[in-house]
Amino acid sequence: MIRFQQVTKIYESANKTVKAVNNITFQVEEGQICVFLGPSGCGKTTLLRMVNRLIPITSGTIEVNGKEIHSLDPIALRRSIGYVIQQTGLFPNMTIEENICVVPNLLGWDRVKMKKRYNELMEMMGLNPDEYRKRYPWELSGGQQQRIGVARALAADPPVMLMDEPFGALDPIIRERIQNEFLRIQKDVKKTILFVSHDLDEAIKLGDTIALFRSGELMQHGTPDEILSQPKNEFVAEFVGSERALKRLSLFTMRDLVSRLNPADRKSAGKRDLRHTVHMDTNLRTALSVLLSSPTGEAAVVDDNGQISGVVSIADFERLTGIHPSERTSAVQ
Amino acid sequence: MRGKIAERLIRACLFLVVIAFLGWAFATGAFQFMLDNLDDLLHLLQQHLKLVGLSSLLAVVAAVPIGILVTRPRFKKFDWLAVNAANIGQTVPSLAILALVMTYLGIGYVTAVFALWLYSLLPILRNTIAGIESINPSIIDAGQGMGMTPSQILWKLEIPNALFAILAGIRTSIVINVGTAALAFLIGGGGLGDLIFTGISLNDTGIMLSGALPVTLLAILLDVVLGKMEKWIIPKGLQRHLET
């Protein structure tokens, strides 16, 4: 768990003082991803870098797993927190194996243990350990480099990770793929993660909670659904934009919608035109797009076995009014 | 591809120039002179190597640490001083430096070594500072964020990643030094300059070339050897710049 209490950062220059982070109090529960979101210069990166003391705090306290960070040695603190940055920060003079084993090396692990950990991590990332062991960062693509960056942060199995726009420099297709892999890995490792992003879609997809900042102040901290459906103030509403209803749909899957339909209302497949189909696990934003492109405004819902289990139409979406993902019946996650 | 061809062409031309130089030296009887005075030649060559070796070694030992020192956060404010001193120093002609040093230290071997040392410092210092400052800041940020101590960052990240520039500076400095050391004769430092300047005063091209030729070959040889050493020392992950 990470607890911020009245955290403030003031930069003083010759003729002015700037409050980069202003009196921020909130906490992130263990095993959750909290995405720090906001326009550039809103203080999100500053706040992140205060957690591992790369930036000294002006006033307030930050507790990581119950320990106030200023009671700890900064070097030991940083070694116990995973750190991933946008330009990967891989060391060009070291092989991939050496890069991944940086922190274990600093902690003085023995060779056998390090090698085992390297193999483990590479397999987790879906990369062949032996193929990359002796290669250098420049030989890898951007996506592969970023996977190595994440693996390196996980190497010493830290309970907490800080990620500063780690996927920001990747092209959209690779980014989406890495985000999915990242969520799959997080399901197993259950780290407490602070994740800086400026991309609302990324925040909705990855965040258990989102903390939205503006000029050093915390505007709202809540689940993606709360941010989208109950924006606390005008800034939040404006930031999430007029598309928020649409974005919110990506929090639900077809399974959620189907389970809401009364059995009586369920339309059977019958003799309908069923060229348009959606899978049970498709998110509703994508599903809506399929429905809109269907001439009849209907699409067949297909389960894992490829069986058609019913038909949905655009009108069915109104069943979701007032429903939040926390109340959904299916537990796909 | 075009770059490769151009590079080969230039190399071939340079090679021809060296061959022509050798031919010229042969025609003027420089080889005969060298063979006749082999003992003198070897003695002067040894003196020359000692001048270059000692002054370059001392220059590396001084300039690299100073370069590292002024890139530390604590001494960052002296950075401009070192860079400017290096740049200004480089614009003063080498002959003028010898003359200046002679004014204070008198003539002799020590004076020559000191002057050569002073002139060798500058390329090394400048390249060391530039090499360290050109490292991608995200690499240093990642190192800090993962809990490396400042000395670990220096030894494991900064020096290996700046090594290419540092070694290039050392190589340039040594090759220039071989040429400059020929001037040491003027202030009583000895070396192959002895033959060159004697040849000039006697208006004897043969004697002059018997000094100039070994100096030229020595500079080329050292350049090649140091180039090979660079490949051997620089971390493999950074060598893609060298291969192309």
XYZ file of C-alpha atoms in Angstrom:
577
model
C 0.000 0.000 0.000
C 1.173 3.493 -0.794
C -0.153 6.396 1.256
C 0.344 10.032 0.312
C -0.331 12.540 3.076
C -0.338 16.269 2.409
C 2.482 15.797 -0.065
C 3.778 19.105 -1.383
C 6.640 19.996 -3.682
C 7.677 23.608 -4.094
C 10.309 24.717 -6.582
C 11.889 28.012 -5.711
C 13.774 30.028 -8.243
C 15.122 33.561 -8.004
C 11.884 35.442 -8.340
C 9.069 32.954 -8.010
C 7.922 29.820 -6.265
C 6.083 27.097 -8.120
C 3.923 24.549 -6.362
C 4.544 21.533 -8.583
C 2.601 19.265 -6.236
C 0.151 20.783 -3.807
C -1.061 19.110 -0.625
C -1.965 15.722 -2.061
C -3.561 13.069 0.114
C -4.781 9.687 -1.080
C -3.783 6.060 -0.984
C -3.299 3.181 -3.351
C -4.248 -0.269 -2.100
C -1.936 -3.242 -2.286
C -1.916 -5.128 -5.579
C -3.662 -2.339 -7.474
C -2.647 -0.252 -10.439
C -3.206 3.460 -9.931
C -2.800 5.533 -13.075
C -1.637 9.129 -12.582
C -3.389 11.011 -15.338
C -3.359 14.611 -16.437
C -2.012 17.125 -18.930
C 1.742 17.668 -19.065
C 3.071 19.810 -16.248
C 0.325 18.689 -13.876
C 2.795 17.226 -11.372
C 2.109 13.543 -11.998
C 5.716 12.637 -12.823
C 7.025 14.785 -9.965
C 4.756 12.937 -7.524
C 5.890 9.579 -8.927
C 9.561 10.461 -8.611
C 9.068 11.548 -5.013
C 8.056 7.991 -4.084
C 11.574 6.633 -4.684
C 13.118 9.913 -3.559
C 14.562 10.884 -6.940
C 12.934 14.223 -6.140
C 13.061 15.404 -2.520
C 9.743 16.169 -0.887
C 9.094 19.693 0.449
C 6.498 18.725 3.040
C 4.132 15.863 3.830
C 4.794 12.148 4.045
C 4.740 9.164 1.727
C 4.404 5.691 3.201
C 5.258 2.592 1.208
C 3.892 -0.578 2.810
C 3.639 1.115 6.180
C 7.112 2.627 6.178
C 7.703 6.337 5.836
C 10.156 6.649 2.960
C 12.318 9.235 4.703
C 13.087 6.809 7.497
C 14.762 4.564 4.895
C 18.122 4.793 3.128
C 17.345 6.147 -0.361
C 19.574 3.590 -2.120
C 17.953 0.645 -0.310
C 14.515 2.161 -0.919
C 15.105 2.434 -4.678
C 16.385 -1.116 -4.881
C 13.134 -2.282 -3.308
C 10.970 -0.430 -5.847
C 10.741 -1.357 -9.527
C 11.305 1.561 -11.900
C 10.378 1.759 -15.581
C 10.695 4.884 -17.746
C 9.559 5.892 -21.196
C 12.827 5.697 -23.130
C 13.377 2.294 -21.463
C 16.684 3.510 -20.000
C 18.246 0.161 -20.913
C 22.014 0.297 -20.522
C 23.549 0.113 -24.026
C 26.878 -1.168 -22.708
C 25.303 -4.238 -21.097
C 23.774 -7.379 -22.581
C 20.075 -8.098 -22.115
C 20.888 -10.535 -19.324
C 23.114 -8.013 -17.562
C 20.433 -5.355 -17.952
C 17.760 -7.526 -16.386
C 20.044 -8.575 -13.551
C 21.092 -5.030 -12.576
C 19.175 -4.885 -9.306
C 19.809 -8.529 -8.303
C 23.468 -7.768 -8.942
C 23.344 -4.680 -6.725
C 21.683 -6.792 -4.051
C 24.464 -9.369 -4.307
C 22.516 -12.401 -5.515
C 24.572 -15.425 -6.536
C 25.001 -16.355 -10.200
C 22.747 -19.390 -10.226
C 19.856 -17.509 -8.686
C 20.280 -14.603 -11.115
C 20.373 -16.880 -14.142
C 17.248 -18.671 -12.985
C 15.460 -15.378 -12.441
C 16.502 -14.150 -15.887
C 15.074 -17.272 -17.558
C 11.872 -16.946 -15.537
C 11.357 -13.294 -16.460
C 12.103 -13.756 -20.140
C 9.572 -16.563 -20.332
C 7.058 -14.373 -18.542
C 7.644 -11.702 -21.211
C 7.259 -14.245 -23.987
C 10.867 -13.934 -25.151
C 13.300 -16.788 -25.611
C 15.913 -16.493 -22.803
C 18.797 -18.040 -24.756
C 18.146 -16.112 -27.923
C 18.507 -12.759 -26.181
C 20.978 -13.517 -23.394
C 24.076 -12.188 -25.139
C 22.425 -9.583 -27.310
C 22.488 -5.832 -26.783
C 19.593 -3.369 -26.438
C 20.135 -1.700 -29.823
C 19.515 -5.017 -31.559
C 15.933 -5.104 -30.217
C 12.770 -3.411 -31.449
C 11.080 -0.714 -29.371
C 8.446 -3.130 -28.100
C 11.017 -5.746 -27.124
C 13.120 -3.106 -25.365
C 10.122 -1.998 -23.353
C 9.387 -5.615 -22.347
C 12.981 -5.922 -21.148
C 12.486 -2.641 -19.251
C 9.479 -4.124 -17.437
C 11.313 -7.407 -16.810
C 14.250 -5.486 -15.359
C 11.960 -3.642 -12.946
C 10.434 -6.975 -11.850
C 13.809 -8.688 -11.427
C 14.226 -8.465 -7.666
C 10.476 -9.043 -7.197
C 9.756 -5.644 -5.619
C 6.274 -5.259 -4.084
C 5.913 -1.789 -5.593
C 6.581 -0.538 -9.127
C 6.783 2.976 -10.517
C 6.172 3.318 -14.243
C 6.609 6.651 -16.006
C 4.749 6.519 -19.340
C 6.402 3.201 -20.119
C 4.436 2.548 -23.304
C 4.204 6.164 -24.458
C 6.768 5.928 -27.248
C 5.367 2.778 -28.877
C 3.134 2.691 -31.909
C -0.558 2.033 -31.179
C -0.637 -1.624 -32.249
C 2.447 -2.631 -30.266
C 1.267 -0.535 -27.333
C -2.073 -2.317 -27.212
C -0.357 -5.695 -27.319
C 2.072 -4.777 -24.536
C -0.747 -3.355 -22.411
C -2.557 -6.687 -22.673
C 0.581 -8.613 -21.764
C 1.189 -6.241 -18.891
C -2.318 -6.880 -17.512
C -1.832 -10.637 -17.881
C 1.459 -10.458 -15.963
C -0.024 -8.188 -13.297
C -2.755 -10.787 -12.711
C -0.012 -13.184 -11.577
C 2.418 -10.870 -9.821
C -0.094 -8.517 -8.172
C 2.256 -5.593 -7.638
C 1.203 -2.249 -6.273
C 1.821 -0.046 -9.301
C 1.875 3.700 -9.839
C 1.619 4.321 -13.560
C 1.981 7.748 -15.148
C 0.065 8.296 -18.376
C -1.419 11.150 -20.359
C -3.688 8.857 -22.335
C -7.220 8.460 -20.989
C -7.838 5.221 -22.897
C -4.694 3.700 -21.442
C -5.754 4.805 -17.944
C -9.212 3.258 -18.353
C -7.747 0.041 -19.652
C -4.974 -0.441 -17.102
C -6.054 1.383 -13.979
C -7.830 -0.165 -11.019
C -8.039 3.449 -9.995
C -7.210 6.713 -11.744
C -5.803 9.804 -10.053
C -6.441 12.853 -12.179
C -4.212 15.883 -11.639
C -4.218 19.478 -12.732
C -1.432 21.974 -11.989
C -0.209 20.098 -8.947
C -3.619 19.359 -7.447
C -5.501 16.085 -7.239
C -8.807 16.604 -9.045
C -10.304 13.180 -8.482
C -9.215 9.723 -7.404
C -11.514 6.851 -8.200
C -12.168 3.816 -10.341
C -12.281 4.403 -14.099
C -16.042 3.998 -13.935
C -16.380 6.634 -11.225
C -14.210 9.054 -13.157
C -16.275 8.519 -16.300
C -19.753 8.364 -14.815
C -19.427 10.771 -11.879
C -16.849 13.424 -12.704
C -16.325 15.473 -9.555
C -15.874 18.816 -11.229
C -15.819 20.563 -14.550
C -12.143 19.900 -15.218
C -12.613 16.143 -14.836
C -15.725 16.207 -17.028
C -13.899 18.160 -19.661
C -10.804 15.973 -19.468
C -12.734 12.742 -19.924
C -14.561 14.514 -22.732
C -17.885 14.143 -24.474
C -16.933 10.617 -25.455
C -17.018 9.478 -21.867
C -20.201 7.460 -22.288
C -18.564 5.643 -25.141
C -15.300 5.146 -23.278
C -17.228 3.786 -20.324
C -18.578 1.018 -22.523
C -15.071 -0.385 -22.817
C -15.297 -1.272 -19.120
C -18.056 -3.812 -19.835
C -18.089 -6.975 -21.905
C -20.902 -8.521 -23.902
C -21.294 -11.047 -21.114
C -22.352 -8.246 -18.749
C -25.013 -7.070 -21.148
C -26.394 -10.517 -21.935
C -26.663 -11.378 -18.244
C -28.767 -8.239 -17.770
C -31.321 -9.224 -20.354
C -34.458 -10.946 -19.116
C -34.746 -14.466 -20.456
C -38.115 -13.435 -21.879
C -36.517 -10.605 -23.795
C -33.763 -12.697 -25.244
C -34.268 -12.877 -28.910
C -33.592 -16.245 -30.425
C -31.482 -16.593 -33.462
C -34.358 -17.766 -35.614
C -34.108 -16.927 -39.251
C -32.247 -13.659 -38.792
C -29.388 -12.355 -40.811
C -26.425 -13.333 -38.645
C -23.443 -12.203 -40.593
C -22.654 -9.796 -37.780
C -21.457 -11.538 -34.639
C -19.749 -10.519 -31.416
C -17.945 -12.710 -28.928
C -19.021 -12.871 -25.258
C -15.757 -11.296 -24.084
C -15.796 -8.424 -26.557
C -15.996 -5.094 -24.817
C -19.172 -3.160 -25.402
C -17.473 -0.276 -27.173
C -16.354 -2.609 -29.914
C -19.697 -4.426 -29.815
C -21.550 -1.165 -30.366
C -19.437 -0.484 -33.385
C -20.391 -3.899 -34.796
C -24.079 -3.198 -34.150
C -23.865 0.168 -35.867
C -22.397 -1.412 -38.961
C -25.086 -4.102 -39.043
C -27.923 -3.149 -41.415
C -30.545 -4.617 -39.083
C -29.014 -3.034 -35.968
C -28.626 -6.512 -34.501
C -25.781 -8.933 -33.966
C -25.511 -12.519 -32.804
C -23.641 -13.209 -29.562
C -21.203 -16.106 -29.785
C -19.794 -17.990 -26.790
C -16.399 -19.651 -26.402
C -17.537 -22.736 -28.307
C -18.687 -20.707 -31.275
C -22.357 -21.358 -30.421
C -24.796 -18.536 -30.977
C -26.413 -17.838 -27.638
C -28.677 -14.972 -28.569
C -29.129 -11.765 -30.452
C -28.581 -8.222 -29.194
C -29.684 -4.926 -30.630
C -28.728 -1.324 -29.928
C -31.888 -0.907 -27.843
C -30.550 -3.460 -25.354
C -27.819 -1.057 -24.307
C -30.294 0.908 -22.232
C -30.271 -1.977 -19.763
C -26.917 -0.683 -18.661
C -28.261 2.633 -17.426
C -27.203 3.123 -13.840
C -25.150 -0.038 -13.803
C -21.496 0.071 -12.752
C -18.819 -2.493 -13.492
C -18.472 -3.188 -9.767
C -22.034 -4.506 -9.785
C -21.682 -6.661 -12.818
C -22.613 -10.269 -12.469
C -19.923 -11.931 -14.486
C -16.421 -11.973 -13.126
C -14.366 -12.087 -16.264
C -11.530 -10.203 -14.698
C 27.296 1.705 -50.108
C 28.444 4.949 -51.697
C 30.064 5.900 -48.397
C 32.006 2.637 -48.394
C 33.323 3.222 -51.907
C 34.337 6.791 -51.101
C 36.095 5.585 -47.968
C 38.040 2.962 -49.947
C 38.981 5.510 -52.586
C 40.297 7.935 -50.019
C 42.213 5.181 -48.301
C 43.785 4.117 -51.592
C 44.798 7.722 -52.306
C 46.368 8.121 -48.870
C 48.185 4.862 -49.359
C 49.570 6.160 -52.667
C 50.735 9.355 -50.979
C 52.631 7.314 -48.371
C 54.193 5.163 -51.139
C 55.190 8.304 -53.056
C 56.685 9.723 -49.882
C 58.734 6.550 -49.403
C 59.860 6.691 -53.025
C 60.892 10.305 -52.634
C 62.783 9.471 -49.459
C 64.570 6.679 -51.338
C 65.450 8.980 -54.245
C 66.980 11.623 -51.984
C 69.126 9.058 -50.270
C 67.327 9.202 -46.928
C 67.431 5.413 -46.612
C 71.150 5.353 -47.241
C 71.602 8.024 -44.562
C 69.435 6.074 -42.137
C 71.375 2.855 -42.738
C 74.680 4.654 -42.322
C 73.593 6.264 -39.064
C 71.412 3.474 -37.664
C 72.674 3.898 -34.099
C 71.917 7.630 -34.085
C 68.536 7.030 -35.629
C 67.556 4.411 -33.050
C 68.763 6.640 -30.247
C 66.690 9.576 -31.519
C 63.663 7.331 -32.103
C 63.940 6.097 -28.533
C 64.133 9.689 -27.269
C 61.116 10.584 -29.377
C 59.101 7.658 -28.023
C 60.054 8.588 -24.472
C 58.911 12.177 -25.008
C 55.598 11.074 -26.514
C 55.049 8.170 -24.137
C 55.687 10.068 -20.925
C 53.829 13.250 -21.864
C 50.821 11.323 -23.230
C 50.662 9.031 -20.221
C 50.731 11.988 -17.848
C 48.122 13.746 -19.990
C 45.721 10.771 -19.797
C 46.282 10.439 -16.067
C 45.484 14.131 -15.562
C 42.850 14.943 -18.184
C 40.484 11.986 -17.762
C 40.019 12.473 -13.999
C 39.653 16.252 -14.425
C 37.051 15.653 -17.139
C 35.172 13.268 -14.858
C 35.461 15.647 -11.917
C 33.948 18.643 -13.681
C 30.973 16.550 -14.811
C 30.082 15.666 -11.191
C 27.086 17.655 -9.939
C 29.180 19.255 -7.197
C 31.755 20.656 -9.617
C 29.385 21.299 -12.485
C 29.915 25.027 -12.111
C 33.567 24.650 -13.155
C 32.549 22.807 -16.287
C 32.581 25.928 -18.505
C 35.998 26.844 -17.141
C 37.542 23.519 -18.147
C 35.842 23.455 -21.554
C 36.886 27.024 -22.357
C 40.433 26.509 -21.130
C 40.626 23.427 -23.348
C 39.246 25.249 -26.366
C 41.463 28.298 -25.988
C 44.510 26.158 -25.281
C 43.893 24.245 -28.493
C 43.963 27.421 -30.583
C 47.454 28.425 -29.387
C 50.030 27.046 -31.880
C 52.120 24.205 -30.499
C 55.324 26.080 -31.254
C 54.106 29.019 -29.165
C 53.405 26.716 -26.235
C 56.943 25.358 -26.417
C 58.315 28.888 -26.493
C 56.123 30.007 -23.602
C 57.083 27.063 -21.418
C 60.750 27.553 -22.272
C 60.579 31.120 -21.027
C 59.737 29.869 -17.548
C 61.396 26.458 -17.294
C 64.498 26.940 -19.417
C 65.548 24.319 -21.968
C 65.852 20.555 -21.726
C 63.976 17.272 -21.575
C 61.726 18.209 -18.645
C 60.586 21.395 -20.349
C 59.783 19.463 -23.515
C 57.771 16.842 -21.637
C 55.889 19.539 -19.758
C 55.018 21.461 -22.923
C 53.912 18.316 -24.763
C 51.880 17.269 -21.732
C 50.128 20.626 -21.664
C 49.290 20.442 -25.341
C 48.092 16.808 -25.083
C 45.732 17.498 -22.201
C 43.270 19.458 -24.221
C 41.798 16.960 -26.723
C 41.486 14.341 -23.982
C 39.830 16.726 -21.545
C 37.398 18.023 -24.135
C 36.407 14.552 -25.335
C 36.015 13.202 -21.806
C 33.627 16.013 -20.858
C 31.719 15.793 -24.147
C 31.535 11.987 -23.895
C 30.059 12.003 -20.410
C 27.677 14.864 -21.104
C 26.340 13.286 -24.274
C 25.104 10.165 -22.462
C 21.336 9.859 -22.762
C 19.980 11.231 -19.442
C 17.372 8.462 -19.298
C 20.190 5.951 -18.762
C 21.424 7.833 -15.715
C 17.856 8.333 -14.498
C 17.200 4.590 -14.750
C 20.432 3.851 -12.871
C 19.530 6.215 -10.063
C 15.952 4.991 -9.920
C 17.118 1.393 -9.545
C 19.310 2.283 -6.593
C 22.810 2.600 -8.017
C 25.184 4.656 -5.896
C 26.919 7.641 -7.560
C 30.157 5.667 -7.890
C 28.315 2.696 -9.436
C 26.706 5.081 -11.910
C 30.154 6.449 -12.772
C 31.919 3.098 -13.214
C 29.110 0.988 -14.639
C 27.274 3.541 -16.765
C 29.081 6.804 -17.396
C 32.610 5.590 -18.118
C 31.621 2.605 -20.319
C 29.180 4.722 -22.307
C 31.617 7.609 -22.717
C 34.559 5.328 -23.483
C 34.185 5.744 -27.224
C 34.659 9.514 -26.974
C 37.360 9.316 -24.303
C 39.473 6.857 -26.298
C 38.989 8.869 -29.485
C 40.340 11.898 -27.607
C 43.342 9.947 -26.354
C 44.055 8.617 -29.839
C 43.863 12.075 -31.439
C 46.019 13.515 -28.705
C 48.748 10.873 -29.062
C 48.882 11.110 -32.854
C 49.161 14.907 -32.697
C 51.776 14.523 -29.976
C 54.030 12.404 -32.223
C 54.176 15.318 -34.663
C 54.515 18.022 -32.026
C 57.328 16.125 -30.305
C 59.476 16.769 -33.392
C 59.569 20.404 -32.240
C 61.072 19.384 -28.878
C 64.512 19.516 -30.495
C 64.177 23.323 -30.630
C 64.168 23.542 -26.833
C 66.758 20.877 -26.267
C 64.371 17.977 -25.760
C 65.927 15.706 -28.401
C 63.902 13.312 -30.536
C 63.608 12.846 -34.290
C 63.244 16.604 -34.727
C 67.035 16.618 -34.484
C 67.353 15.104 -37.980
C 64.537 17.196 -39.453
C 65.937 20.532 -38.307
C 69.525 19.542 -39.129
C 68.340 18.608 -42.623
C 66.592 21.950 -42.966
C 69.633 23.990 -41.840
C 71.978 22.021 -44.084
C 69.456 22.202 -46.906
C 69.808 18.405 -47.181
C 66.491 16.765 -48.046
C 67.908 13.300 -47.372
C 68.749 14.068 -43.734
C 65.461 15.884 -43.250
C 63.445 12.976 -44.608
C 65.351 10.461 -42.517
C 63.758 12.258 -39.557
C 60.393 13.064 -41.129
C 59.780 9.567 -42.450
C 60.032 7.743 -39.091
C 57.824 10.429 -37.466
C 55.160 9.951 -40.144
C 55.274 6.165 -39.969
C 55.182 6.281 -36.172
C 52.059 8.473 -36.223
C 50.297 6.170 -38.721
C 51.310 3.051 -36.815
C 50.121 4.432 -33.468
C 46.830 5.505 -35.035
C 46.205 1.988 -36.355
C 47.251 0.276 -33.119
C 45.134 2.592 -30.956
C 42.190 2.108 -33.339
C 42.432 -1.660 -32.866
C 42.675 -1.186 -29.111
C 39.494 0.885 -29.129
C 37.597 -2.011 -30.686
C 39.000 -4.280 -28.056
C 38.254 -2.081 -25.031
C 34.889 -0.498 -25.904
C 31.867 -2.529 -24.693
C 30.428 -4.605 -27.530
C 26.974 -3.106 -27.148
C 28.309 0.273 -28.252
C 30.331 -0.946 -31.202
C 27.719 -0.639 -33.892
C 29.076 2.884 -34.392
C 32.477 1.441 -35.201
C 31.320 -1.267 -37.585
C 29.624 1.029 -40.043
